[in-house]
Every structure is written in structure tokens, then in C-alpha cells.
Amino acid sequence: MRAGVAKVNITPPVGLELSGWAFGPSVGILDDLYAKVLLLESDGRKVAIITTDLIGFNTEYATAIREGVASKVNMNANDVLVSCSHTHSGPATMRLRRWGEVDEDYIHVVEKQIIGAATVAAKEMQEARIGAGKGRADGVGVNRRDREGGSVDTEVGVIRVDNSQGEMLAVLMNYSCHPVAAHNYKNMISADYPGYAMGVIEKTKQGRVIALHTTGAAGDINPRQYHDIKYAEKWGNMVGGEALKVAESIETRPDLTLNIVSERVNLPVRKLPTADELKKMIEEGNENLKKLEKEGTPVYHQLMGAYIPIEWAQEALEVVETGRAVEHLEMEIQVVRLNDAILVAMPGEIFVDIGLNIKQASPYPYTFVIEMANGAIAYLPTRKAFEVGGYEPEHAAKIYGTYLLTSDTQNIIEEGVNRIIRRV
């Protein structure tokens, strides 16, 4: 096998709007943001694993990156995995209603930078070794829908890549927790806890190793404490420290069984309200907005209670009146096999129980689920979450600007993943 790795600084100019909430423009930089590329090759087949310290990419933009990388390094675009950490302290790079305007110039620069980093990784390809391991970082995350009894996934997944002499080149880690430790912290740019986690490895190895972070099934998992950069550092040090410990213990080997399988599944969506119902929703929303403004209600409640549902209903009304409604959302599931480890990548905010079920059903001892990969279509909740209701299954789609999914989501995802794993 051969491997190459590269990184590029993608920190945006101060002043670009942040995303993950209606923060407004950034006012400073706490730590730099990076895109990193790990390129692996075995028996003529390549996989490019790309990580970015960004909130997410819309599918069409992720596709453009995958195609650009594939063209430059002579590989199949479906064999490129591009993921976002989902930091809420970075610039708007995907469409989220009222949660930051995307700067088109910036995201096109990032696209070129990622393709450039992939080109560098390709030029630096060398004989390599690979291995996988896992550890645990307990006490970092909590289930935000059920703090007392809800599921969490404390596993720290690790892929280690060495040169032919057994010297560490790259460490790819995977952990399931929303990167919101620095959420709403002084409107400053930060990679959040994943940045600190990667920093533990890169600083310890004095820059000789590039660390990459992927976020696991963290749709309903938040840090135990957040809203301050000190928590990003605390949780990052815990996750990164464990990842380094695991990486140091992994025995690498010079051969690589590499396979990548991608398949698209259809997630059913709920039928849109009728035109009359949507008009009534818009009318009631406007009345509610006037009331909220008159009462001086905080911006959060104005956005969630009026602006966002009104604008979603206006868009839905146009879709209904022009007969463009759809019955499902298409979603790609990508599975990458690296010997006895697999990466399961999906373009959404995956609930932790779905991730845990995928791991439990997998025949591979090292099964790492990656969310916000190859695009971002919606939250992907469990059947139970749909029954209970709340933000993720009922309201978040209106921020994403998409259809509301159904309670069949979990079964379709898990069955699809299990089917693809059998092929990889």
C-alpha cells in the first residue's frame, strides 16, 4: 500500500458570518481552521479521506469537491470521502435558514484549497503501513434529549498510518459529540474541541504527524459543558489524548484490503400541507411575529416561532402550487473498508442510537460512523425521536430548508448500511 497526507489552512477572513445559530459576523480568531487529506492506495485503487473544520457542505458543493479531487489525482469521485466536523464556531458554508449567509467567494477558495491539498498528498505518496484501534473518552458528551438515561457513544476510533519504517504519518480519529463546546463564545472562529483533539497529537509529535478528525453519530449528543473555549480545550484534550494513546498502541501492517461501496437510498418525506393550510400557516406566523416583536421577545424565539416557519411555509407553498413536491429525499451511504476497519459515511446529523446499532451489527471490529459527509441533507433521527417529537424531527428541516422526514428513516438507514457492509 501507499499513502500521502497533506493539510491546508482554510481560516476565513474575520467578518464572514458564522453558522450553527444566528450569530452574525465573526469578530476574531481563536484558532485556525484546516482541511486535511489522507490519500491511500492499494492494488491500483485509491481512497481520499478529507476532513474539514467547517459546519457542513450542501451536497452539490461536496460533489464538486469530490469531482475536483478525483480529476486531479486520477481516481473515482465516488471513492472520495469529504467530511465536515460540524463546528458551530466557523463560517457559513451550507444553507441554513437565518443561520448565516454563505460567502460564495470563500467556499470556492476552500474548494480550490482542498483540491490543492489532495494534489500535494498525491505527490507525496509513499510505501506505507496501516492499522486500526479504539479506546474510550468517557464523560465528554451527554444525550441532549435525555440527559439522565439517553444513549451516548464514548468510543474513540483511530486509524493509524505509518511510513514503511513504521514512523507515524497520520492519525484519523472518530468521536461522537456535537462540536459546540465554544458555541456562542464571543463570535470567535474556532475548530472547537476537534481542533484541540487534533492539536494534542500534532503538537506531541512536533508537527511530523497530521491528525484528522471525523465526527461520529452525534445528532443528539452535546458536550456536558459548553459556551466557553475552555470546554473546547477540556474535551478536545480528553478525546485527543485517548486517540494518541490508542494510536501509539496500534501495530501497523504493510498490506491493505481496500474497497469502497456507495449506494443511494430513498428516505420517505411527509406530505406537504395543502396550499390553503400553508397560507393559513403564513398568516398565523405573521400575526405571531407581530406579537413577539411587540413583547420584545428574544431573537431566538422570534426566529424559531415566526421567521423560520413563515419562510419555510412560503417556499413550501410555491412548491405545492407548481406541483414540484417530492415523495423522498435521496441520500448516499458510503462505506470504506480498510482491512478490518470500515468507515460508514452519511450526509446528515445522525442520532447516536443509529450509530450504535450500525456498530453492533457490523462484522468488522473497527466500525466508525461519520456524519456530515459528502453533503448535508437533514437530521437523521430514530423512530423513537419521531414519536416523541421536538427540535430535530419536527423543526430542524425548516432550517435546512427541506422536507420533514418520516419515522421510517432509522430502519431504511440501518438496513441500507447493513446491506452495503455485506458488499464491501
Coordinates of C-alpha atoms in Angstrom, one line a residue:
M1 CA 0.0 0.0 0.0
R2 CA 0.9 3.6 -0.4
A3 CA -0.2 6.8 1.4
G4 CA 0.1 10.5 1.3
V5 CA -1.2 13.2 3.6
A6 CA -1.5 17.0 3.5
K7 CA -3.2 19.9 5.2
V8 CA -4.1 23.4 4.3
N9 CA -5.2 26.4 6.4
I10 CA -8.8 27.4 5.5
T11 CA -9.4 30.0 8.2
P12 CA -11.8 32.6 6.8
P13 CA -11.3 36.4 6.9
V14 CA -12.8 38.0 10.1
G15 CA -16.2 39.4 9.3
L16 CA -17.7 36.4 7.5
E17 CA -20.9 35.3 9.1
L18 CA -20.8 32.3 11.5
S19 CA -23.2 29.4 11.3
G20 CA -24.8 26.9 13.7
W21 CA -27.1 29.7 15.0
A22 CA -27.9 33.3 14.1
F23 CA -24.6 34.6 15.4
G24 CA -23.9 37.2 12.8
P25 CA -20.3 38.2 11.7
S26 CA -17.2 36.7 13.3
V27 CA -15.1 39.3 15.2
G28 CA -11.9 37.4 15.7
I29 CA -10.0 34.1 15.5
L30 CA -9.4 31.8 18.5
D31 CA -7.7 29.1 16.5
D32 CA -7.2 28.3 12.8
L33 CA -9.4 26.0 10.7
Y34 CA -7.9 23.3 8.4
A35 CA -8.7 21.0 5.7
K36 CA -6.8 17.7 5.6
V37 CA -6.4 15.0 3.1
L38 CA -5.4 11.4 3.6
L39 CA -4.8 9.5 0.4
L40 CA -4.5 5.7 0.4
E41 CA -3.8 3.4 -2.5
S42 CA -3.7 -0.4 -2.8
D43 CA -3.7 -2.6 -5.9
G44 CA -4.4 0.5 -8.1
R45 CA -7.4 1.6 -6.1
K46 CA -7.4 4.9 -4.2
V47 CA -9.5 6.4 -1.5
A48 CA -9.3 10.1 -0.4
I49 CA -10.4 10.9 3.1
I50 CA -10.9 14.6 3.6
T51 CA -11.7 16.3 6.8
T52 CA -12.6 20.0 7.3
D53 CA -13.1 22.2 10.3
L54 CA -16.4 23.5 9.0
I55 CA -20.1 23.1 9.8
G56 CA -21.1 21.3 6.6
F57 CA -21.4 21.3 2.8
N58 CA -24.5 21.1 0.7
T59 CA -24.5 18.0 -1.4
E60 CA -23.8 19.8 -4.7
Y61 CA -20.8 21.6 -3.2
A62 CA -19.5 18.4 -1.7
T63 CA -19.9 16.7 -5.1
A64 CA -17.9 19.5 -6.8
I65 CA -15.0 18.9 -4.3
R66 CA -15.1 15.1 -4.9
E67 CA -15.1 15.5 -8.6
G68 CA -12.3 18.1 -8.5
V69 CA -10.1 15.9 -6.3
A70 CA -10.9 12.8 -8.4
S71 CA -9.9 14.6 -11.6
K72 CA -6.6 15.9 -10.1
V73 CA -5.4 12.6 -8.6
N74 CA -6.8 10.2 -11.2
M75 CA -9.4 8.4 -9.2
N76 CA -13.2 7.8 -9.0
A77 CA -15.2 10.6 -7.4
N78 CA -17.3 8.1 -5.5
D79 CA -14.1 7.0 -3.8
V80 CA -13.6 10.5 -2.3
L81 CA -15.0 11.0 1.2
V82 CA -15.3 14.6 2.2
S83 CA -16.5 15.3 5.8
C84 CA -17.1 18.4 8.0
S85 CA -16.5 18.4 11.7
H86 CA -19.8 20.4 12.1
T87 CA -18.1 23.1 14.3
H88 CA -20.6 25.8 15.3
S89 CA -17.8 28.4 15.5
G90 CA -16.9 28.5 11.8
P91 CA -18.2 30.3 8.8
A92 CA -21.4 29.6 7.0
T93 CA -20.6 27.0 4.3
M94 CA -24.0 25.5 3.8
R95 CA -27.6 26.8 3.5
L96 CA -29.2 27.0 7.0
R97 CA -32.1 29.4 7.1
R98 CA -31.3 32.6 9.1
W99 CA -28.1 31.0 10.4
G100 CA -25.5 32.9 8.4
E101 CA -25.1 33.8 4.8
V102 CA -22.8 31.7 2.7
D103 CA -19.9 33.7 1.2
E104 CA -19.6 32.2 -2.2
D105 CA -16.1 33.5 -2.8
Y106 CA -14.9 31.9 0.4
I107 CA -16.3 28.4 -0.3
H108 CA -14.9 28.4 -3.8
V109 CA -11.5 29.3 -2.4
V110 CA -11.9 26.4 0.0
E111 CA -12.8 24.1 -2.8
K112 CA -9.5 25.0 -4.6
Q113 CA -7.5 24.7 -1.4
I114 CA -8.9 21.2 -0.8
I115 CA -8.1 20.1 -4.3
G116 CA -4.7 21.6 -4.0
A117 CA -4.1 19.7 -0.7
A118 CA -5.2 16.5 -2.4
T119 CA -2.6 17.1 -5.2
V120 CA 0.1 17.6 -2.6
A121 CA -0.9 14.3 -0.9
A122 CA -0.8 12.5 -4.2
K123 CA 2.7 13.8 -4.9
E124 CA 3.9 12.7 -1.5
M125 CA 2.6 9.1 -1.8
Q126 CA 5.0 6.6 -0.4
E127 CA 5.1 3.0 0.8
A128 CA 3.1 2.8 4.0
R129 CA 1.6 0.7 6.7
I130 CA -1.8 0.9 8.4
G131 CA -3.7 -0.3 11.4
A132 CA -6.8 0.5 13.5
G133 CA -7.7 0.6 17.1
K134 CA -10.2 2.1 19.6
G135 CA -10.4 3.4 23.1
R136 CA -12.9 5.4 25.2
A137 CA -13.3 9.0 26.3
D138 CA -16.0 8.9 29.0
G139 CA -17.7 12.0 30.4
V140 CA -17.4 14.2 27.4
G141 CA -20.9 14.0 25.8
V142 CA -24.4 13.8 27.0
N143 CA -27.6 13.0 25.2
R144 CA -29.3 16.4 24.9
R145 CA -32.8 14.8 24.5
D146 CA -32.4 12.7 27.7
R147 CA -29.6 13.8 29.9
E148 CA -30.2 11.2 32.5
G149 CA -30.8 8.0 30.6
G150 CA -30.2 8.7 27.0
S151 CA -27.6 6.8 24.9
V152 CA -24.1 8.1 24.3
D153 CA -21.1 6.7 22.4
T154 CA -17.8 7.2 24.1
E155 CA -15.7 5.2 21.7
V156 CA -12.6 6.9 20.2
G157 CA -12.0 5.3 16.8
V158 CA -8.5 5.5 15.4
I159 CA -6.8 4.7 12.1
R160 CA -3.0 5.0 12.1
V161 CA -0.9 5.3 9.0
D162 CA 2.9 4.9 9.1
N163 CA 5.7 5.2 6.5
S164 CA 7.5 2.0 5.5
Q165 CA 9.8 2.3 8.5
G166 CA 6.9 2.3 11.0
E167 CA 7.1 6.0 11.7
M168 CA 3.7 7.7 12.2
L169 CA 2.5 9.8 9.3
A170 CA -1.2 10.3 10.1
V171 CA -3.8 9.6 12.7
L172 CA -7.5 9.6 11.7
M173 CA -9.8 9.8 14.8
N174 CA -13.6 9.5 15.1
Y175 CA -15.7 10.6 18.1
S176 CA -19.5 11.2 18.6
C177 CA -20.1 14.6 20.0
H178 CA -21.5 17.9 18.6
P179 CA -18.6 20.4 18.3
V180 CA -20.5 23.1 20.2
A181 CA -18.2 23.5 23.2
A182 CA -17.3 27.0 22.1
H183 CA -20.9 27.7 20.8
N184 CA -21.8 31.3 21.1
Y185 CA -18.4 32.2 22.5
K186 CA -17.8 35.9 21.7
N187 CA -18.4 35.3 17.9
M188 CA -14.9 34.0 17.6
I189 CA -13.8 31.5 14.9
S190 CA -12.7 28.1 16.3
A191 CA -12.4 24.4 15.2
D192 CA -14.0 23.7 18.7
Y193 CA -13.0 20.5 20.6
P194 CA -11.9 18.6 17.4
G195 CA -9.2 21.3 16.8
Y196 CA -7.8 20.8 20.2
A197 CA -8.0 17.0 19.9
M198 CA -6.0 17.1 16.7
G199 CA -3.6 19.5 18.3
V200 CA -2.8 17.1 21.1
I201 CA -1.4 14.7 18.5
E202 CA 0.3 17.2 16.2
K203 CA 2.0 19.1 19.0
T204 CA 3.1 15.9 20.8
K205 CA 4.6 14.7 17.5
Q206 CA 6.1 18.1 16.8
G207 CA 4.4 18.6 13.5
R208 CA 5.7 15.3 12.0
V209 CA 2.2 13.8 12.1
I210 CA -1.0 15.1 10.6
A211 CA -4.1 14.4 12.7
L212 CA -7.6 14.2 11.1
H213 CA -10.9 14.3 13.0
T214 CA -14.3 12.9 11.9
T215 CA -17.5 13.4 13.9
G216 CA -19.4 10.2 14.6
A217 CA -23.2 9.8 15.1
A218 CA -23.6 13.0 17.2
G219 CA -27.0 14.3 16.1
D220 CA -28.4 14.2 19.7
I221 CA -25.1 14.4 21.6
N222 CA -23.8 17.7 23.1
P223 CA -20.8 18.3 25.4
R224 CA -21.6 18.1 29.1
Q225 CA -20.5 21.7 29.4
Y226 CA -20.2 24.3 26.6
H227 CA -20.4 28.0 25.7
D228 CA -16.8 28.6 26.6
I229 CA -13.5 27.9 24.8
K230 CA -12.2 26.3 28.0
Y231 CA -14.6 23.5 27.4
A232 CA -13.5 23.0 23.8
E233 CA -9.9 22.7 25.2
K234 CA -11.0 20.3 28.0
W235 CA -13.0 17.9 25.8
G236 CA -10.5 18.1 23.0
N237 CA -7.6 17.2 25.3
M238 CA -9.6 14.2 26.6
V239 CA -10.5 12.9 23.1
G240 CA -7.1 13.7 21.6
G241 CA -5.2 12.3 24.5
E242 CA -7.1 9.0 24.2
A243 CA -6.7 8.9 20.4
L244 CA -2.9 9.4 20.8
K245 CA -2.8 6.6 23.4
V246 CA -4.6 4.3 21.1
A247 CA -2.5 5.3 18.1
E248 CA 0.7 4.5 20.0
S249 CA -0.6 1.0 20.7
I250 CA -1.6 0.1 17.2
E251 CA 0.5 -2.4 15.3
T252 CA 0.5 -1.4 11.6
R253 CA 0.9 -3.7 8.6
P254 CA 2.1 -3.1 5.0
D255 CA -0.8 -4.6 3.2
L256 CA -4.2 -3.0 2.7
T257 CA -7.5 -4.6 1.7
L258 CA -9.2 -1.5 0.3
N259 CA -12.8 -1.3 -1.0
I260 CA -15.3 1.4 -1.3
V261 CA -19.0 0.9 -2.0
S262 CA -21.5 3.7 -2.3
E263 CA -25.3 3.3 -2.6
R264 CA -28.2 5.8 -2.6
V265 CA -31.3 5.2 -0.6
N266 CA -34.6 7.0 -0.6
L267 CA -35.8 8.4 2.7
P268 CA -39.6 9.0 2.6
V269 CA -40.8 12.5 3.4
R270 CA -44.1 13.7 4.9
K271 CA -46.6 15.2 2.5
L272 CA -46.6 18.9 2.5
P273 CA -49.7 20.8 3.8
T274 CA -52.2 21.9 1.2
A275 CA -52.0 25.4 -0.3
D276 CA -54.8 26.6 1.9
E277 CA -53.1 25.2 5.0
L278 CA -49.8 26.8 4.1
K279 CA -51.5 30.2 3.6
K280 CA -53.0 29.9 7.0
M281 CA -49.7 29.0 8.5
I282 CA -48.1 32.1 6.9
E283 CA -51.0 34.3 8.1
E284 CA -50.8 32.9 11.7
G285 CA -47.0 33.2 11.6
N286 CA -47.1 36.9 10.7
E287 CA -49.6 37.5 13.5
N288 CA -47.4 35.7 15.9
L289 CA -44.3 37.7 14.7
K290 CA -46.1 41.0 15.4
K291 CA -46.9 39.8 18.9
L292 CA -43.4 38.6 19.6
E293 CA -41.9 41.9 18.4
K294 CA -44.3 43.9 20.4
E295 CA -43.5 41.9 23.5
G296 CA -39.7 42.3 22.9
T297 CA -39.3 38.5 22.8
P298 CA -35.6 37.4 22.4
V299 CA -34.4 36.9 18.9
Y300 CA -34.2 33.1 19.3
H301 CA -38.0 32.9 19.9
Q302 CA -38.7 35.2 17.0
L303 CA -36.7 33.1 14.7
M304 CA -38.0 29.7 15.8
G305 CA -41.5 30.8 16.4
A306 CA -42.1 33.1 13.4
Y307 CA -39.4 33.9 10.8
I308 CA -38.2 30.4 10.1
P309 CA -41.6 28.7 9.9
I310 CA -43.0 31.5 7.8
E311 CA -40.2 31.4 5.3
W312 CA -40.4 27.6 5.1
A313 CA -44.2 27.8 4.5
Q314 CA -43.7 30.4 1.8
E315 CA -41.2 28.1 0.0
A316 CA -43.5 25.1 0.5
L317 CA -46.4 27.0 -0.9
E318 CA -44.5 27.7 -4.1
V319 CA -43.6 24.0 -4.4
V320 CA -47.2 22.9 -3.9
E321 CA -48.7 25.4 -6.3
T322 CA -46.2 24.5 -9.0
G323 CA -46.6 20.8 -8.5
R324 CA -42.9 20.1 -7.6
A325 CA -43.4 18.2 -4.4
V326 CA -41.4 15.0 -4.0
E327 CA -42.0 11.8 -2.0
H328 CA -38.5 11.1 -0.8
L329 CA -35.0 12.6 -0.2
E330 CA -32.1 10.7 -1.8
M331 CA -29.2 10.0 0.5
E332 CA -25.8 8.5 -0.3
I333 CA -24.3 5.9 2.1
Q334 CA -20.6 5.4 1.5
V335 CA -18.7 2.5 3.2
V336 CA -14.9 2.4 3.0
R337 CA -13.1 -0.8 4.0
L338 CA -9.5 -0.6 5.4
N339 CA -8.6 -4.2 6.3
D340 CA -10.6 -4.9 9.5
A341 CA -11.9 -1.3 9.8
I342 CA -14.7 0.3 8.0
L343 CA -15.8 3.9 7.7
V344 CA -19.6 4.5 7.3
A345 CA -20.2 8.0 5.9
M346 CA -23.6 9.7 5.6
P347 CA -24.7 13.3 4.8
G348 CA -26.7 14.2 7.9
E349 CA -26.7 14.7 11.6
I350 CA -27.1 11.0 12.7
F351 CA -28.7 10.1 16.0
V352 CA -26.4 8.2 18.3
D353 CA -28.6 5.1 18.6
I354 CA -28.4 4.6 14.8
G355 CA -24.6 4.8 15.0
L356 CA -24.5 2.3 17.9
N357 CA -26.8 -0.1 16.1
I358 CA -24.6 0.0 13.0
K359 CA -21.5 -0.8 15.1
Q360 CA -23.3 -3.6 16.9
A361 CA -24.5 -5.2 13.7
S362 CA -21.2 -4.8 11.8
P363 CA -18.9 -7.9 11.4
Y364 CA -15.9 -5.5 11.4
P365 CA -14.2 -4.9 14.8
Y366 CA -13.5 -1.3 14.0
T367 CA -16.6 0.3 12.6
F368 CA -16.6 4.1 12.6
V369 CA -19.6 6.1 11.6
I370 CA -19.0 9.6 10.0
E371 CA -21.8 12.2 9.9
M372 CA -21.9 15.3 7.7
A373 CA -20.0 13.5 5.0
N374 CA -20.4 14.0 1.2
G375 CA -23.1 16.6 1.9
A376 CA -25.7 17.5 4.4
I377 CA -29.4 16.9 3.9
A378 CA -31.1 16.9 7.4
Y379 CA -31.1 15.5 10.9
L380 CA -31.4 11.7 10.8
P381 CA -33.4 10.8 14.0
T382 CA -34.5 7.5 15.4
R383 CA -38.0 6.1 15.3
K384 CA -38.4 6.9 19.0
A385 CA -37.4 10.5 18.4
F386 CA -40.1 10.9 15.8
E387 CA -42.7 9.5 18.2
V388 CA -41.6 12.0 20.9
G389 CA -41.2 15.0 18.6
G390 CA -39.1 18.0 19.3
Y391 CA -36.5 20.1 17.5
E392 CA -34.6 17.5 15.4
P393 CA -37.5 15.6 13.9
E394 CA -40.0 18.5 13.7
H395 CA -38.3 21.8 13.3
A396 CA -34.7 21.4 12.0
A397 CA -35.9 20.6 8.5
K398 CA -37.3 24.1 8.2
I399 CA -33.9 25.5 9.0
Y400 CA -32.3 23.1 6.5
G401 CA -35.0 24.2 4.0
T402 CA -36.1 20.7 3.2
Y403 CA -39.0 18.3 3.8
L404 CA -39.8 16.6 7.1
L405 CA -38.7 13.0 7.2
T406 CA -40.8 10.1 8.5
S407 CA -40.3 7.5 11.3
D408 CA -39.1 5.0 8.6
T409 CA -35.8 6.9 8.5
Q410 CA -33.9 4.7 11.0
N411 CA -34.9 1.4 9.5
I412 CA -34.0 2.5 6.0
I413 CA -30.6 3.7 7.0
E414 CA -29.7 0.7 9.2
E415 CA -30.9 -1.8 6.5
G416 CA -29.1 0.1 3.8
V417 CA -25.8 0.2 5.8
N418 CA -26.0 -3.5 6.7
R419 CA -26.6 -4.3 3.0
I420 CA -23.6 -2.3 1.8
I421 CA -21.3 -3.7 4.5
R422 CA -22.0 -7.2 3.2
R423 CA -20.8 -6.0 -0.2
V424 CA -17.6 -4.2 0.9

